[in-house]
Coordinates of C-alpha atoms in Angstrom, one line a residue:
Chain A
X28 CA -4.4 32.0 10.0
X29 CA -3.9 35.3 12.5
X30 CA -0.5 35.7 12.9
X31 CA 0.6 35.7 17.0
X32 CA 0.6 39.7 17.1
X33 CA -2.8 40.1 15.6
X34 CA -3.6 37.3 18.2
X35 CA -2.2 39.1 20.6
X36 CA -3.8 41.8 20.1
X37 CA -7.1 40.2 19.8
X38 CA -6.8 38.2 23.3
X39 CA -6.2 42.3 24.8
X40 CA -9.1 43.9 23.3
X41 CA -11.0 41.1 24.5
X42 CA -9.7 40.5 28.0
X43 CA -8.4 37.5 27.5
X44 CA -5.9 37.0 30.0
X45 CA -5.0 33.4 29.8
X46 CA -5.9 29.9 29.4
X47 CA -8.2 29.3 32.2
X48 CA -9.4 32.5 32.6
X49 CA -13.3 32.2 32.1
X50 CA -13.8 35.9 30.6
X51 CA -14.6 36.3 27.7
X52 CA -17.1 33.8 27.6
X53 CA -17.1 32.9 23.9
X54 CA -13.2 32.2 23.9
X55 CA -12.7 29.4 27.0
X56 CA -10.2 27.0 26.4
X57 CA -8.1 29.2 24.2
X58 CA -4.6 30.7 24.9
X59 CA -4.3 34.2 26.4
X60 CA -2.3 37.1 26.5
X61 CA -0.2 35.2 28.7
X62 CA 0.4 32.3 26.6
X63 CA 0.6 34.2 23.3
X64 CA 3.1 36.6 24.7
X65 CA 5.6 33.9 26.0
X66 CA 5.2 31.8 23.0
X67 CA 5.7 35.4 20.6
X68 CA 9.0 35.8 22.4
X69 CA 10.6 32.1 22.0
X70 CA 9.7 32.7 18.7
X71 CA 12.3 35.7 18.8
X72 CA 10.0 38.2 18.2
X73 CA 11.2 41.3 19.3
X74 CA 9.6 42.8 22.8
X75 CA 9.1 46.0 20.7
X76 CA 7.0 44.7 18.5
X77 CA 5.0 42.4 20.5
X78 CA 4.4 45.6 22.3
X79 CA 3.7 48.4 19.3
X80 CA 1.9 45.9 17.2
X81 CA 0.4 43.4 19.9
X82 CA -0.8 44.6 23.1
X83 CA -1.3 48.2 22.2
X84 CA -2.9 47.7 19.3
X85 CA -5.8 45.8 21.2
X86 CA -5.8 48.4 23.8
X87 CA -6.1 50.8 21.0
X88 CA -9.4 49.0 19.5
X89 CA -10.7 48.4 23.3
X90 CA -10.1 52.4 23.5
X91 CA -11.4 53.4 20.9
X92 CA -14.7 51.0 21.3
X93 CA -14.8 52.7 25.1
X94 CA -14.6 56.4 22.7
X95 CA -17.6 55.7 21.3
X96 CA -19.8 54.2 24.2
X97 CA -19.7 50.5 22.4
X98 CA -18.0 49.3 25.6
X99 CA -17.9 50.6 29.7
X100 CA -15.2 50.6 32.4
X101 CA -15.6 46.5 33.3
X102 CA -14.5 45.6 29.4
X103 CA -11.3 48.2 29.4
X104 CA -10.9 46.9 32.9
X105 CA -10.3 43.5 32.1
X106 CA -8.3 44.6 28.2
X107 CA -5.9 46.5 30.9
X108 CA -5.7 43.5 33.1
X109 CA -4.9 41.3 30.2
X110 CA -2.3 44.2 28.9
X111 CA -0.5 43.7 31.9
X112 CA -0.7 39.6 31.8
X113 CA 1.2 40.2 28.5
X114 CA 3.7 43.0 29.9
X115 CA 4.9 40.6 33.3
X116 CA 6.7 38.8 30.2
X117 CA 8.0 42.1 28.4
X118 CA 9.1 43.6 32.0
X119 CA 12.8 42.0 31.6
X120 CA 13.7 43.0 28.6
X121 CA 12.6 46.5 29.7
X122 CA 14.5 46.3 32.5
X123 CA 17.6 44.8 31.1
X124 CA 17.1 48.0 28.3
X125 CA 16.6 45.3 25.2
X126 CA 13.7 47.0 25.1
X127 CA 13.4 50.5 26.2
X128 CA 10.8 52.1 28.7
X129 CA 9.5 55.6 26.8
X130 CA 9.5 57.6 30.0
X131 CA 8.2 58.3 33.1
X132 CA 4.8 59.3 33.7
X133 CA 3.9 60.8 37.1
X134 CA -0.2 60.8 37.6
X135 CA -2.0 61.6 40.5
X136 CA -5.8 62.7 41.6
X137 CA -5.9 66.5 42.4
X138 CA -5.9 67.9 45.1
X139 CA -10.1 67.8 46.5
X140 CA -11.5 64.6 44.8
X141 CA -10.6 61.4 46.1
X142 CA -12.2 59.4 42.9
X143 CA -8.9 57.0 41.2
X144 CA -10.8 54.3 39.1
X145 CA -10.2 56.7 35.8
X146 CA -6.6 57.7 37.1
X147 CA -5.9 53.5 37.7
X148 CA -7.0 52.4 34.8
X149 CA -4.7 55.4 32.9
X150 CA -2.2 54.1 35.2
X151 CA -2.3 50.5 33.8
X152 CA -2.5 51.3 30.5
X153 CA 0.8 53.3 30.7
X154 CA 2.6 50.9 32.4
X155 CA 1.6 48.3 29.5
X156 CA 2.7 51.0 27.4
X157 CA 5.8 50.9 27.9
X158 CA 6.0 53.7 30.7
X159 CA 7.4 54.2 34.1
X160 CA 4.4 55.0 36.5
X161 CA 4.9 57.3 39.4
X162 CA 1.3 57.1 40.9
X163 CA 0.9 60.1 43.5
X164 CA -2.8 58.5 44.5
X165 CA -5.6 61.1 45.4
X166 CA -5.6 64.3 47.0
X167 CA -2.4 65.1 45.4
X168 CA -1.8 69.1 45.8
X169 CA 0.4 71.1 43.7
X170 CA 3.4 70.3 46.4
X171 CA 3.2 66.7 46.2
X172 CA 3.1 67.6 41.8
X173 CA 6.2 69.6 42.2
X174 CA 8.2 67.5 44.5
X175 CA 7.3 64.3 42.0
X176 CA 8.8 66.2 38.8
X177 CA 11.8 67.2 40.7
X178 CA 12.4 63.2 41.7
X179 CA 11.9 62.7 38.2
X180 CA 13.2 65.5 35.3
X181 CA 11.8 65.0 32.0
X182 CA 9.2 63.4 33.0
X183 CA 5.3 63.7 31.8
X184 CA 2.6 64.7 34.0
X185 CA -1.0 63.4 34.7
X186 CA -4.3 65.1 36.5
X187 CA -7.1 63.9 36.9
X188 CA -10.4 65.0 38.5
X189 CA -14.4 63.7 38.0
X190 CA -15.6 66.7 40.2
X191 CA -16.6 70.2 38.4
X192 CA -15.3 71.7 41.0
X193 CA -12.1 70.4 41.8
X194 CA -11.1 70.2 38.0
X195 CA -10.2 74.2 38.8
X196 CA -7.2 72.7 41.1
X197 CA -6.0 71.5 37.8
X198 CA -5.2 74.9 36.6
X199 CA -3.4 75.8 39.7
X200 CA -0.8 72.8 39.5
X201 CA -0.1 73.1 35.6
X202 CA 1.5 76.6 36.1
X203 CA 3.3 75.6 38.7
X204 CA 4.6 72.6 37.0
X205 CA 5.1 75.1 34.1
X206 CA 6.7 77.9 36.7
X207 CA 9.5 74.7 37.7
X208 CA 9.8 72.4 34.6
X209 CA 8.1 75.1 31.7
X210 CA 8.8 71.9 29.1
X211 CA 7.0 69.2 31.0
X212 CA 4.3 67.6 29.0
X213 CA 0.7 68.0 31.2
X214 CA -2.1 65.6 30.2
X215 CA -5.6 66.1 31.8
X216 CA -8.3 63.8 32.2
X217 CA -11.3 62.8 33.7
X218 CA -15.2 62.6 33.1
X219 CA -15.9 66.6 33.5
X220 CA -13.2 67.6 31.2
X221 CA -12.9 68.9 27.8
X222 CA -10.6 69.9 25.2
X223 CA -11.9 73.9 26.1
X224 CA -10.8 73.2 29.3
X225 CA -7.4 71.8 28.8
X226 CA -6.8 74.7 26.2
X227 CA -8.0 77.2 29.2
X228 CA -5.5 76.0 31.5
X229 CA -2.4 75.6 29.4
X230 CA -2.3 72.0 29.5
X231 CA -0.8 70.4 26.7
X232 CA -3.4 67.6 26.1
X233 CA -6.8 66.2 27.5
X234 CA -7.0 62.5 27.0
X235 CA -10.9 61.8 26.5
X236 CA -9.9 58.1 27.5
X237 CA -6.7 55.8 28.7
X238 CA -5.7 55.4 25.6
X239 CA -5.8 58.5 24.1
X240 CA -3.1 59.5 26.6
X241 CA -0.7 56.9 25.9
X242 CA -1.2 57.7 22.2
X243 CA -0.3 61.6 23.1
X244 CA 2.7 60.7 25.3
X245 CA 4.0 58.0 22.9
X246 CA 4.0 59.9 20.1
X247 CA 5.1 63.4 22.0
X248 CA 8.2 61.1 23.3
X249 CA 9.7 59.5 19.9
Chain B
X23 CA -40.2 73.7 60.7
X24 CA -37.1 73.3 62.4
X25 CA -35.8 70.0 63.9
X26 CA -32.7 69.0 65.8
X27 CA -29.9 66.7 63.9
X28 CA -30.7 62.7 63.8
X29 CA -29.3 60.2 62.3
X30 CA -30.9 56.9 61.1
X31 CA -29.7 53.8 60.2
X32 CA -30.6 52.6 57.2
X33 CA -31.0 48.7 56.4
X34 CA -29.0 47.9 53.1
X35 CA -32.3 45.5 52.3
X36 CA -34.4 48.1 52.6
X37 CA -32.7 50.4 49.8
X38 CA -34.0 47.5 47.0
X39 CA -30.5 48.3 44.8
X40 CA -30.6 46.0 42.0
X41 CA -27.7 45.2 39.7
X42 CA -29.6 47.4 36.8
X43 CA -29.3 50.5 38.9
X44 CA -26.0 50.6 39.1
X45 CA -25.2 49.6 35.7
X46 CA -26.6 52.4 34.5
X47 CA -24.6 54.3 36.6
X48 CA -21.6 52.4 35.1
X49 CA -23.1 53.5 31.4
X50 CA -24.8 50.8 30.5
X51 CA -28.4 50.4 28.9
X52 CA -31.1 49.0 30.9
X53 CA -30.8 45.2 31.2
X54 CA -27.4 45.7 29.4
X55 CA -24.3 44.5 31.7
X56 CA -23.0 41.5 30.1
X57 CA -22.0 38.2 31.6
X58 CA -19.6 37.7 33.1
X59 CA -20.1 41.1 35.1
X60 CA -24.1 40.8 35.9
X61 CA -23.4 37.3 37.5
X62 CA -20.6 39.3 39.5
X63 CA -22.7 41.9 40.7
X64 CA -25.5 39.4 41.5
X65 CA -22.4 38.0 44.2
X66 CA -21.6 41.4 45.2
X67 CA -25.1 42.4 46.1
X68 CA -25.9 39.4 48.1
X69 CA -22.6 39.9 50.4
X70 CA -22.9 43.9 50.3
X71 CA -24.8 43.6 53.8
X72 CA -21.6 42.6 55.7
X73 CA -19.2 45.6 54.4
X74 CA -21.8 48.7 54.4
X75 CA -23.0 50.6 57.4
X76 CA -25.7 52.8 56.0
X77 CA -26.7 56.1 58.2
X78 CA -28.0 59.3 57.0
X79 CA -28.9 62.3 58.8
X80 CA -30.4 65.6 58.9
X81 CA -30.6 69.0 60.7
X82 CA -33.8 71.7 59.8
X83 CA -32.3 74.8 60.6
X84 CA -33.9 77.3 62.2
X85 CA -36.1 79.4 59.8
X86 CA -35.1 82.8 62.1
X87 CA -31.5 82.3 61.2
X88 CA -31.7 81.5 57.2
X89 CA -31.4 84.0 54.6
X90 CA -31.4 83.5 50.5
X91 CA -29.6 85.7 48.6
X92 CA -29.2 85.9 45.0
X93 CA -26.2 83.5 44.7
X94 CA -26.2 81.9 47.9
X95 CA -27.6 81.7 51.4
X96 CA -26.9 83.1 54.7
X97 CA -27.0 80.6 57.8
X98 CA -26.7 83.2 60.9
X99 CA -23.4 85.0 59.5
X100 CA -22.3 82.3 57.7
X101 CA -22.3 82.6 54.0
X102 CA -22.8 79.4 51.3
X103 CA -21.6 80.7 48.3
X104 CA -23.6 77.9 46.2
X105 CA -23.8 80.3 42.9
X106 CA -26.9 81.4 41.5
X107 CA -27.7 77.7 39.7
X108 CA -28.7 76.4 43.7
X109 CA -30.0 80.1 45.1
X110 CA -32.5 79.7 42.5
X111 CA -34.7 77.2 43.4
X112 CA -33.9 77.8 46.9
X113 CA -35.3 81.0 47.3
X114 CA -39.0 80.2 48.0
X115 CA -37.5 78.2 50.9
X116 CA -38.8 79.3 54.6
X117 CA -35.7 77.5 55.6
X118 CA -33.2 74.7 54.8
X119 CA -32.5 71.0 55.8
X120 CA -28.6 70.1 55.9
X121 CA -27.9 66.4 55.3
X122 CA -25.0 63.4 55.1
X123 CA -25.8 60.1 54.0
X124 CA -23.2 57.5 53.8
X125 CA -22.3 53.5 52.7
X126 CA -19.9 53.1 55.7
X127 CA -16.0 52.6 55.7
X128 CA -16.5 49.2 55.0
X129 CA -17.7 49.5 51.5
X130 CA -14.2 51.4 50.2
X131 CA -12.3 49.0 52.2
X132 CA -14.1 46.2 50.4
X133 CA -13.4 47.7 47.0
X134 CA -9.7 48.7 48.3
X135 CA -8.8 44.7 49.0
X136 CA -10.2 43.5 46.0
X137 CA -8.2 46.0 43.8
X138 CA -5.1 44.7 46.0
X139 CA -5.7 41.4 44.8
X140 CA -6.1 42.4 41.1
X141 CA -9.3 41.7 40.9
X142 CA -10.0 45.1 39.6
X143 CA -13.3 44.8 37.6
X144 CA -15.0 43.4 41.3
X145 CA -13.4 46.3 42.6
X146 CA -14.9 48.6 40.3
X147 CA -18.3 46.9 40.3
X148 CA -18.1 47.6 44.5
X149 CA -16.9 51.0 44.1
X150 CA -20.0 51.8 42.1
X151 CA -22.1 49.8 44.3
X152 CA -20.7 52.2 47.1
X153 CA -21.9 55.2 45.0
X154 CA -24.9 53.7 44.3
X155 CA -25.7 53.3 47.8
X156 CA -24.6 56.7 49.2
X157 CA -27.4 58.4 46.6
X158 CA -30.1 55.8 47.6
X159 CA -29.2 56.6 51.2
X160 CA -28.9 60.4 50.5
X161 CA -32.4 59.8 48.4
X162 CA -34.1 58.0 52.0
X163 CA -33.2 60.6 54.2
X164 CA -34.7 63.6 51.5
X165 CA -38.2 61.4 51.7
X166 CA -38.1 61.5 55.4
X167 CA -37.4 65.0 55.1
X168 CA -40.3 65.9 52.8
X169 CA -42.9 64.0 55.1
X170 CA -41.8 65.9 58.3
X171 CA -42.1 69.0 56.0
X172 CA -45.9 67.8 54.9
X173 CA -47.2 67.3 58.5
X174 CA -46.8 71.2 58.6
X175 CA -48.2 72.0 55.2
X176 CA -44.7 72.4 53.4
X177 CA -42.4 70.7 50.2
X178 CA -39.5 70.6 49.7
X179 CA -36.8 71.0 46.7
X180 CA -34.3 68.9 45.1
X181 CA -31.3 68.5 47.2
X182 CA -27.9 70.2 46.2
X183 CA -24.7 69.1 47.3
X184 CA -21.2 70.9 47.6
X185 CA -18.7 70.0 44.3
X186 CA -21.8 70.0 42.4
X187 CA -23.6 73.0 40.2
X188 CA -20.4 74.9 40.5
X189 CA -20.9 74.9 44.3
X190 CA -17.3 74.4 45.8
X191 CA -16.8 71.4 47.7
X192 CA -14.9 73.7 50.4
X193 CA -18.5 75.1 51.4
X194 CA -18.7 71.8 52.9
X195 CA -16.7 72.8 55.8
X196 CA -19.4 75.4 56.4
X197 CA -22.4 72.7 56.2
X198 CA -20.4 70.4 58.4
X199 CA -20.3 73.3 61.2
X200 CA -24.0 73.4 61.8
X201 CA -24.3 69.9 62.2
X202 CA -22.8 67.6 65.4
X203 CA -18.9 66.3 65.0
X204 CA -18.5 62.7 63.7
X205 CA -22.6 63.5 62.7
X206 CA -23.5 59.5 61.3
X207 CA -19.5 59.1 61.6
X208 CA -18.5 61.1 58.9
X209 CA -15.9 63.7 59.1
X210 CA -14.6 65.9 56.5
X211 CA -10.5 66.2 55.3
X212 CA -8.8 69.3 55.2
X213 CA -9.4 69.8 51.9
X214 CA -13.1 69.3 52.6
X215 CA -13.3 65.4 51.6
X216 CA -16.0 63.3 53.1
X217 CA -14.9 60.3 54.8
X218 CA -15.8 57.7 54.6
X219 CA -15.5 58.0 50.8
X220 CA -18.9 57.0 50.0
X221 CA -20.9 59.6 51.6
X222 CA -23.0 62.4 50.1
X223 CA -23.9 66.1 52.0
X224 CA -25.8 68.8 50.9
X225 CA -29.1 71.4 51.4
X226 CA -32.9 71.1 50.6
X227 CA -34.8 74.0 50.9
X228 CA -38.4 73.5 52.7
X229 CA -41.2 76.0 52.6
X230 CA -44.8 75.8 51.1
X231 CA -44.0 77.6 47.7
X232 CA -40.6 75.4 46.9
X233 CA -40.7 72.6 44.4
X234 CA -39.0 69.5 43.7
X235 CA -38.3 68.8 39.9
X236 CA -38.3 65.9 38.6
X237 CA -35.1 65.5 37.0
X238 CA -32.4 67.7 39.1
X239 CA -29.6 68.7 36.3
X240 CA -32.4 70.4 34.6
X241 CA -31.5 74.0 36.8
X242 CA -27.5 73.1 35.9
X243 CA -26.1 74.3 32.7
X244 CA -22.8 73.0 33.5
X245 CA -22.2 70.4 30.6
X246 CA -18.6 69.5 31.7
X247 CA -20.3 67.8 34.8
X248 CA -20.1 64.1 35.2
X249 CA -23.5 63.7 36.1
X250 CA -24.2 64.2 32.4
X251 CA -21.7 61.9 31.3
X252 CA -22.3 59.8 33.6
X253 CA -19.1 57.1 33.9
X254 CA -18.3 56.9 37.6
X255 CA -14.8 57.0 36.4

């Protein structure tokens, strides 16, 4: 029998956000992320774990299924919606520091392109990661960037961008993040980008996908 | 040829969007969106009438006042830096048609409430819808286009649109100028936005040695584009 994490995890790659939720069809009628995570901790499981080894671990096979084109936007949409089912229960014990948030993340549209579905769902997958989320929304110019890391030292940075031709704002902000805060971790994202270009700017990652990001940030945060 | 602005109105109906044209647009294979998500754009698509004001408009310019140069074009003294990628297949043109097309404000505001209330995949699905729409829109008004340009013996070429080919979206604040303010209510943001969001702008050369390929990111060499990896993210 799966034990409750690998359940867990399972029910968030899936989408499975609760009981009577009707997605995904093949699994109506069984518990959810919500269930599972309420029952993992009155079992005493620790938050951590139902975390590291539950609901990231789905949103890690949901990722990496969205990597390779097995899966679209609507199927990591509902994994992050069921993430976040699973992280309403974890939220206490974050904010009463049994468990411990791993930083915050400021992320915001540059400045030129108004498109947020790729910087909300990076959003939600951070927050069920564990992070704070400082979402600047869309537009967001280099003085709205700075003003964010000033309100918030230590903290890592998100752009995003879908248009060829707004992705060059991205350049501009990251040395003026660097110019303020040089240690600041920068992650870049969004459908145009590549690893050349992230290289090029003197960001410090590109995250091809959500979850790539958390990986980066998680592991670049220990 | 040379025509004042208009603006039409464009029944949604009358665009024929089905599901399968904007799944692909989502990434999907032909046929491919799953349940529950094909039964949820079926629901979208038959309320999408309510929420979208479709117009889309055009202005011929004056053939006297155009001029293409090698990376761009000249509109009176105005230069559109568009980059050699769109001066290319422009430069045939006699002259040049500047359009807008849009969904409406209603569309994002549809997608905007239902994210609110967490239903984010129906927001997502609407968003794309909303894309879907502006292109169909932006694709009606390039037909009307190319039958006024018959009647006088001419074609017409793909259309290109700022923030696309390496053209900067802030040569939209130059496009904008030649048509009339609030031109099928759209106006542009500082940093040369469209709103509403959904909306689409660009040029189509006309002239009776232009062409119109059939596949348009065949003159663009600019792999990072999302066009060619296409997600709608």
């Amino acid at each position: 029998m799966a034990s409750i994490l690998e359940l867990i995890a399972t029910c968030t790659e899936r989408g499975k956000l609760n009981k009577d939720a009707p997605y995904p069809p093949d699994m109506r009628e069984l518990n959810g992320v919500d269930e599972l995570v309420a029952q993992a901790l009155s079992d005493g499981i620790d938050p951590d774990e139902v975390l590291n080894q539950g609901l990231m671990v789905g949103m890690g096979r949901i990722g990496e299924q969205f990597s390779r084109n097995e899966v679209f936007v609507p199927e990591l949409l509902m994994a992050a919606r069921a993430m976040s089912a699973g992280m309403k229960h974890l939220k206490p014990h974050f904010d009463s520091g049994a468990a411990k948030r791993k930083g915050t993340f400021v992320i915001g549209t540059v400045a030129g392109d108004l498109h947020d579905i790729g910087k909300n769902l990076v959003r939600m997958v951070m927050e069920g990661g564990g992070w704070e989320v400082v979402d600047l929304g869309v537009d967001a110019g280099v003085d709205k960037f700075l003003a964010a890391v000033e309100l918030n030292p230590g903290c890592a940075v998100g752009l995003s961008a879908l248009l060829t031709t707004t992705m060059g704002h991205m350049g501009d902000i990251v040395q003026a993040i660097r110019d303020k805060a040089p240690d600041t971790k920068i992650l870049v994202g969004g459908a145009p980008l590549t690893q050349e270009f992230c290289d090029m700017i003197g960001a410090d990652s590109y995250a091809r996908d959500p979850q790539l990001a958390l990986e980066y940030l998680s592991s670049s945060f220990v | 040829m040379q025509t004042d602005p208009e603006c039409l109105t464009i029944p949604f109906q009358s665009l024929e969007i089905t599901r399968d044209d904007i799944a692909l647009g989502m990434g999907y294979a032909d046929g491919a969106l799953p349940m529950p998500f094909s039964a949820q754009m079926d629901t979208l698509l038959a309320q999408a009438e309510r929420h979208v004001r479709i117009r889309a408009g055009f202005r011929v310019l004056p053939p006297s006042s155009v001029r293409i140069a090698a990376a761009g074009f000249f509109i009176e003294d105005t230069y559109f830096e568009t980059n050699r990628i769109i001066a290319r297949p422009l430069r045939k043109a006699e002259t040049l048609a500047f359009f807008v097309a849009t969904a409406g404000q209603g569309i994002t505001a549809w997608s905007k409430d239902l994210f609110e209330s967490d239903d984010l995949v129906q927001a997502y699905l609407v968003d794309a819808l909303g894309s879907e729409i502006a292109e169909r829109a932006a694709e009606r008004i390039q037909k009307e286009i190319a039958e006024r340009a018959e009647t006088e013996g001419c074609r017409i070429t793909n259309r290109y649109s700022p923030g696309y080919c390496n053209w900067s979206v802030a040569e939209q604040h130059k496009l904008f100028a030649f048509l009339p303010d609030n031109f099928c209510s759209i106006t542009l943001t500082p940093s040369a936005l469209m709103q509403p969001t959904k909306s689409v702008s660009g040029v189509i050369g006309v002239g009776a040695n232009v062409q119109k390929l059939d596949y348009e990111c065949k003159i663009c060499l600019e792999t990072h584009c999302y066009r060619h990896n296409i997600r709608h993210m």
